[in-house]
Amino acid sequence: MGITAQQSQTNFLSDLLDVFNVLHEPGAVFNRIKERPRILAPWIVLSVAFVVITILTRPYQQAALDAFKATLTPEQAARMGGGGAGGGVVGLVLTPVGVLAALAIGAGVLWMAVAITGTQARYKTVLSVLAYSCITYVLFAVVGIVVLTVRGKQAITGLADLRAPLGLDLLVPNAGLYLGTVLNGINPFSVWGVWLTGTGISITHGTSRGTAIAVTAGAFLLCLLIMAAPTLLLGLVTKQ
C-alpha cells in the first residue's frame, strides 16, 4: 500500500509539473496525456491561479465599475444593482467551480468540433488537453495584472481599461464593449493556446495537426463569443 501511495504522489507531482512543461515540450506532455488523461492537477493549478488573479485585480475592477456607473443615469445604475466587483468571498470560493464548469463546457464544444471531422473524439482526453493548454490564458492574465499595476487605479476610466492592449481591439479603438472584449480575446496568448490545444488533439487523437488546429480555432471563437456575452447584456441593460 505504501508503494502505491508513493507512486500516486509521484504521478500527481508529475501531473502538476506538466502544467508548465506543456509550454516548452508539448509533444512529450500530450503523449503522456494520450496514455493517461488527467484533470485534477491542471484544475487545481488553474483554480489557484484564478483565485489569486481575482484578488489582485479586484481593486481595478471596482474602479472600472465605479467609473462605468458614473456615466449612467440613476435609472440605469439602479438596473445594474449595487453589487461590487469580484463577488466577495463567495466569488472566490466558487472560482474553482467556475473554472471546472468553463473547462467542461469548452471541452464539450471542442469534442463536438473534433467529432464533426469524423474522428472518434474522447471527451476525457479532450478535457485533459484543454485543461493543460489553458495555462497560456493564465500568462495573459498575468500580463494584464502587470499592465494594470503600471497604469494604477487612477488611470481606470471604464471597463475597457481592464483589458491588456495585446489583442485585435488595438485595430478598432472605438469598438463597443462587447466587440472590444471579443477582439481583445484574440491575442498572442490565445493563439498560442489554440495552437497548443490543436497540437494536443492531433497527438492524442491521431488527426492531422492542421485539421486539429482549425477545429480548435472554430471552437475557441464560439466559446469566446459566449464568454463575452455578459458585456453584451451589460450594454443592453444600460442601453449603451
mmCIF file with all atom_site columns, N, CA and C in Angstrom, residues 36-67:
data_model
loop_
_atom_site.group_PDB
_atom_site.id
_atom_site.type_symbol
_atom_site.label_atom_id
_atom_site.label_alt_id
_atom_site.label_comp_id
_atom_site.label_asym_id
_atom_site.label_entity_id
_atom_site.label_seq_id
_atom_site.pdbx_PDB_ins_code
_atom_site.Cartn_x
_atom_site.Cartn_y
_atom_site.Cartn_z
_atom_site.occupancy
_atom_site.B_iso_or_equiv
_atom_site.pdbx_formal_charge
_atom_site.auth_seq_id
_atom_site.auth_comp_id
_atom_site.auth_asym_id
_atom_site.auth_atom_id
_atom_site.pdbx_PDB_model_num
ATOM 1  N N  . ARG A 1 36 ? -2.579  8.527  -20.449 1.00 0.00 ? 36 ARG A N  1
ATOM 2  C CA . ARG A 1 36 ? -3.324  8.670  -19.185 1.00 0.00 ? 36 ARG A CA 1
ATOM 3  C C  . ARG A 1 36 ? -3.878  10.085 -19.061 1.00 0.00 ? 36 ARG A C  1
ATOM 4  N N  . PRO A 1 37 ? -5.108  10.327 -19.522 1.00 0.00 ? 37 PRO A N  1
ATOM 5  C CA . PRO A 1 37 ? -5.719  11.654 -19.373 1.00 0.00 ? 37 PRO A CA 1
ATOM 6  C C  . PRO A 1 37 ? -5.845  12.008 -17.897 1.00 0.00 ? 37 PRO A C  1
ATOM 7  N N  . ARG A 1 38 ? -5.583  13.273 -17.548 1.00 0.00 ? 38 ARG A N  1
ATOM 8  C CA . ARG A 1 38 ? -5.691  13.714 -16.153 1.00 0.00 ? 38 ARG A CA 1
ATOM 9  C C  . ARG A 1 38 ? -6.276  15.119 -16.103 1.00 0.00 ? 38 ARG A C  1
ATOM 10 N N  . ILE A 1 39 ? -7.101  15.321 -15.084 1.00 0.00 ? 39 ILE A N  1
ATOM 11 C CA . ILE A 1 39 ? -7.816  16.584 -14.961 1.00 0.00 ? 39 ILE A CA 1
ATOM 12 C C  . ILE A 1 39 ? -7.485  17.289 -13.644 1.00 0.00 ? 39 ILE A C  1
ATOM 13 N N  . LEU A 1 40 ? -7.285  16.519 -12.585 1.00 0.00 ? 40 LEU A N  1
ATOM 14 C CA . LEU A 1 40 ? -7.167  17.081 -11.237 1.00 0.00 ? 40 LEU A CA 1
ATOM 15 C C  . LEU A 1 40 ? -6.037  18.101 -11.126 1.00 0.00 ? 40 LEU A C  1
ATOM 16 N N  . ALA A 1 41 ? -4.835  17.744 -11.561 1.00 0.00 ? 41 ALA A N  1
ATOM 17 C CA . ALA A 1 41 ? -3.675  18.630 -11.397 1.00 0.00 ? 41 ALA A CA 1
ATOM 18 C C  . ALA A 1 41 ? -3.846  19.968 -12.124 1.00 0.00 ? 41 ALA A C  1
ATOM 19 N N  . PRO A 1 42 ? -4.190  19.966 -13.423 1.00 0.00 ? 42 PRO A N  1
ATOM 20 C CA . PRO A 1 42 ? -4.359  21.265 -14.089 1.00 0.00 ? 42 PRO A CA 1
ATOM 21 C C  . PRO A 1 42 ? -5.515  22.067 -13.514 1.00 0.00 ? 42 PRO A C  1
ATOM 22 N N  . TRP A 1 43 ? -6.578  21.393 -13.089 1.00 0.00 ? 43 TRP A N  1
ATOM 23 C CA . TRP A 1 43 ? -7.712  22.106 -12.497 1.00 0.00 ? 43 TRP A CA 1
ATOM 24 C C  . TRP A 1 43 ? -7.295  22.825 -11.216 1.00 0.00 ? 43 TRP A C  1
ATOM 25 N N  . ILE A 1 44 ? -6.495  22.159 -10.380 1.00 0.00 ? 44 ILE A N  1
ATOM 26 C CA . ILE A 1 44 ? -6.023  22.770 -9.143  1.00 0.00 ? 44 ILE A CA 1
ATOM 27 C C  . ILE A 1 44 ? -5.142  23.984 -9.445  1.00 0.00 ? 44 ILE A C  1
ATOM 28 N N  . VAL A 1 45 ? -4.215  23.828 -10.377 1.00 0.00 ? 45 VAL A N  1
ATOM 29 C CA . VAL A 1 45 ? -3.316  24.932 -10.724 1.00 0.00 ? 45 VAL A CA 1
ATOM 30 C C  . VAL A 1 45 ? -4.105  26.116 -11.272 1.00 0.00 ? 45 VAL A C  1
ATOM 31 N N  . LEU A 1 46 ? -5.032  25.852 -12.193 1.00 0.00 ? 46 LEU A N  1
ATOM 32 C CA . LEU A 1 46 ? -5.834  26.927 -12.779 1.00 0.00 ? 46 LEU A CA 1
ATOM 33 C C  . LEU A 1 46 ? -6.711  27.598 -11.730 1.00 0.00 ? 46 LEU A C  1
ATOM 34 N N  . SER A 1 47 ? -7.293  26.803 -10.840 1.00 0.00 ? 47 SER A N  1
ATOM 35 C CA . SER A 1 47 ? -8.171  27.361 -9.804  1.00 0.00 ? 47 SER A CA 1
ATOM 36 C C  . SER A 1 47 ? -7.394  28.278 -8.871  1.00 0.00 ? 47 SER A C  1
ATOM 37 N N  . VAL A 1 48 ? -6.235  27.827 -8.404  1.00 0.00 ? 48 VAL A N  1
ATOM 38 C CA . VAL A 1 48 ? -5.416  28.654 -7.513  1.00 0.00 ? 48 VAL A CA 1
ATOM 39 C C  . VAL A 1 48 ? -4.978  29.930 -8.238  1.00 0.00 ? 48 VAL A C  1
ATOM 40 N N  . ALA A 1 49 ? -4.574  29.771 -9.492  1.00 0.00 ? 49 ALA A N  1
ATOM 41 C CA . ALA A 1 49 ? -4.118  30.929 -10.270 1.00 0.00 ? 49 ALA A CA 1
ATOM 42 C C  . ALA A 1 49 ? -5.221  31.962 -10.412 1.00 0.00 ? 49 ALA A C  1
ATOM 43 N N  . PHE A 1 50 ? -6.434  31.518 -10.732 1.00 0.00 ? 50 PHE A N  1
ATOM 44 C CA . PHE A 1 50 ? -7.518  32.478 -10.951 1.00 0.00 ? 50 PHE A CA 1
ATOM 45 C C  . PHE A 1 50 ? -8.045  33.078 -9.647  1.00 0.00 ? 50 PHE A C  1
ATOM 46 N N  . VAL A 1 51 ? -7.922  32.353 -8.535  1.00 0.00 ? 51 VAL A N  1
ATOM 47 C CA . VAL A 1 51 ? -8.261  32.952 -7.241  1.00 0.00 ? 51 VAL A CA 1
ATOM 48 C C  . VAL A 1 51 ? -7.305  34.104 -6.940  1.00 0.00 ? 51 VAL A C  1
ATOM 49 N N  . VAL A 1 52 ? -6.014  33.860 -7.141  1.00 0.00 ? 52 VAL A N  1
ATOM 50 C CA . VAL A 1 52 ? -5.006  34.906 -6.905  1.00 0.00 ? 52 VAL A CA 1
ATOM 51 C C  . VAL A 1 52 ? -5.213  36.082 -7.860  1.00 0.00 ? 52 VAL A C  1
ATOM 52 N N  . ILE A 1 53 ? -5.470  35.768 -9.131  1.00 0.00 ? 53 ILE A N  1
ATOM 53 C CA . ILE A 1 53 ? -5.689  36.821 -10.126 1.00 0.00 ? 53 ILE A CA 1
ATOM 54 C C  . ILE A 1 53 ? -6.906  37.659 -9.762  1.00 0.00 ? 53 ILE A C  1
ATOM 55 N N  . THR A 1 54 ? -7.963  37.004 -9.302  1.00 0.00 ? 54 THR A N  1
ATOM 56 C CA . THR A 1 54 ? -9.179  37.724 -8.905  1.00 0.00 ? 54 THR A CA 1
ATOM 57 C C  . THR A 1 54 ? -8.899  38.676 -7.755  1.00 0.00 ? 54 THR A C  1
ATOM 58 N N  . ILE A 1 55 ? -8.129  38.214 -6.776  1.00 0.00 ? 55 ILE A N  1
ATOM 59 C CA . ILE A 1 55 ? -7.798  39.062 -5.627  1.00 0.00 ? 55 ILE A CA 1
ATOM 60 C C  . ILE A 1 55 ? -6.979  40.271 -6.065  1.00 0.00 ? 55 ILE A C  1
ATOM 61 N N  . LEU A 1 56 ? -6.002  40.041 -6.945  1.00 0.00 ? 56 LEU A N  1
ATOM 62 C CA . LEU A 1 56 ? -5.109  41.119 -7.366  1.00 0.00 ? 56 LEU A CA 1
ATOM 63 C C  . LEU A 1 56 ? -5.803  42.147 -8.257  1.00 0.00 ? 56 LEU A C  1
ATOM 64 N N  . THR A 1 57 ? -6.775  41.681 -9.041  1.00 0.00 ? 57 THR A N  1
ATOM 65 C CA . THR A 1 57 ? -7.432  42.600 -9.975  1.00 0.00 ? 57 THR A CA 1
ATOM 66 C C  . THR A 1 57 ? -8.692  43.248 -9.404  1.00 0.00 ? 57 THR A C  1
ATOM 67 N N  . ARG A 1 58 ? -9.135  42.799 -8.249  1.00 0.00 ? 58 ARG A N  1
ATOM 68 C CA . ARG A 1 58 ? -10.400 43.308 -7.700  1.00 0.00 ? 58 ARG A CA 1
ATOM 69 C C  . ARG A 1 58 ? -10.410 44.828 -7.530  1.00 0.00 ? 58 ARG A C  1
ATOM 70 N N  . PRO A 1 59 ? -9.351  45.468 -6.984  1.00 0.00 ? 59 PRO A N  1
ATOM 71 C CA . PRO A 1 59 ? -9.395  46.938 -6.844  1.00 0.00 ? 59 PRO A CA 1
ATOM 72 C C  . PRO A 1 59 ? -9.564  47.648 -8.193  1.00 0.00 ? 59 PRO A C  1
ATOM 73 N N  . TYR A 1 60 ? -8.954  47.104 -9.225  1.00 0.00 ? 60 TYR A N  1
ATOM 74 C CA . TYR A 1 60 ? -9.060  47.730 -10.547 1.00 0.00 ? 60 TYR A CA 1
ATOM 75 C C  . TYR A 1 60 ? -10.439 47.494 -11.147 1.00 0.00 ? 60 TYR A C  1
ATOM 76 N N  . GLN A 1 61 ? -11.001 46.295 -10.914 1.00 0.00 ? 61 GLN A N  1
ATOM 77 C CA . GLN A 1 61 ? -12.354 46.007 -11.392 1.00 0.00 ? 61 GLN A CA 1
ATOM 78 C C  . GLN A 1 61 ? -13.374 46.919 -10.716 1.00 0.00 ? 61 GLN A C  1
ATOM 79 N N  . GLN A 1 62 ? -13.175 47.155 -9.408  1.00 0.00 ? 62 GLN A N  1
ATOM 80 C CA . GLN A 1 62 ? -14.091 48.032 -8.697  1.00 0.00 ? 62 GLN A CA 1
ATOM 81 C C  . GLN A 1 62 ? -13.983 49.456 -9.207  1.00 0.00 ? 62 GLN A C  1
ATOM 82 N N  . ALA A 1 63 ? -12.751 49.900 -9.472  1.00 0.00 ? 63 ALA A N  1
ATOM 83 C CA . ALA A 1 63 ? -12.545 51.257 -10.001 1.00 0.00 ? 63 ALA A CA 1
ATOM 84 C C  . ALA A 1 63 ? -13.198 51.398 -11.370 1.00 0.00 ? 63 ALA A C  1
ATOM 85 N N  . ALA A 1 64 ? -13.080 50.356 -12.204 1.00 0.00 ? 64 ALA A N  1
ATOM 86 C CA . ALA A 1 64 ? -13.693 50.397 -13.532 1.00 0.00 ? 64 ALA A CA 1
ATOM 87 C C  . ALA A 1 64 ? -15.215 50.398 -13.429 1.00 0.00 ? 64 ALA A C  1
ATOM 88 N N  . LEU A 1 65 ? -15.747 49.599 -12.502 1.00 0.00 ? 65 LEU A N  1
ATOM 89 C CA . LEU A 1 65 ? -17.197 49.545 -12.323 1.00 0.00 ? 65 LEU A CA 1
ATOM 90 C C  . LEU A 1 65 ? -17.737 50.876 -11.813 1.00 0.00 ? 65 LEU A C  1
ATOM 91 N N  . ASP A 1 66 ? -17.017 51.492 -10.884 1.00 0.00 ? 66 ASP A N  1
ATOM 92 C CA . ASP A 1 66 ? -17.446 52.792 -10.361 1.00 0.00 ? 66 ASP A CA 1
ATOM 93 C C  . ASP A 1 66 ? -17.427 53.850 -11.464 1.00 0.00 ? 66 ASP A C  1
ATOM 94 N N  . ALA A 1 67 ? -16.371 53.815 -12.290 1.00 0.00 ? 67 ALA A N  1
ATOM 95 C CA . ALA A 1 67 ? -16.270 54.781 -13.386 1.00 0.00 ? 67 ALA A CA 1
ATOM 96 C C  . ALA A 1 67 ? -17.378 54.568 -14.401 1.00 0.00 ? 67 ALA A C  1
#
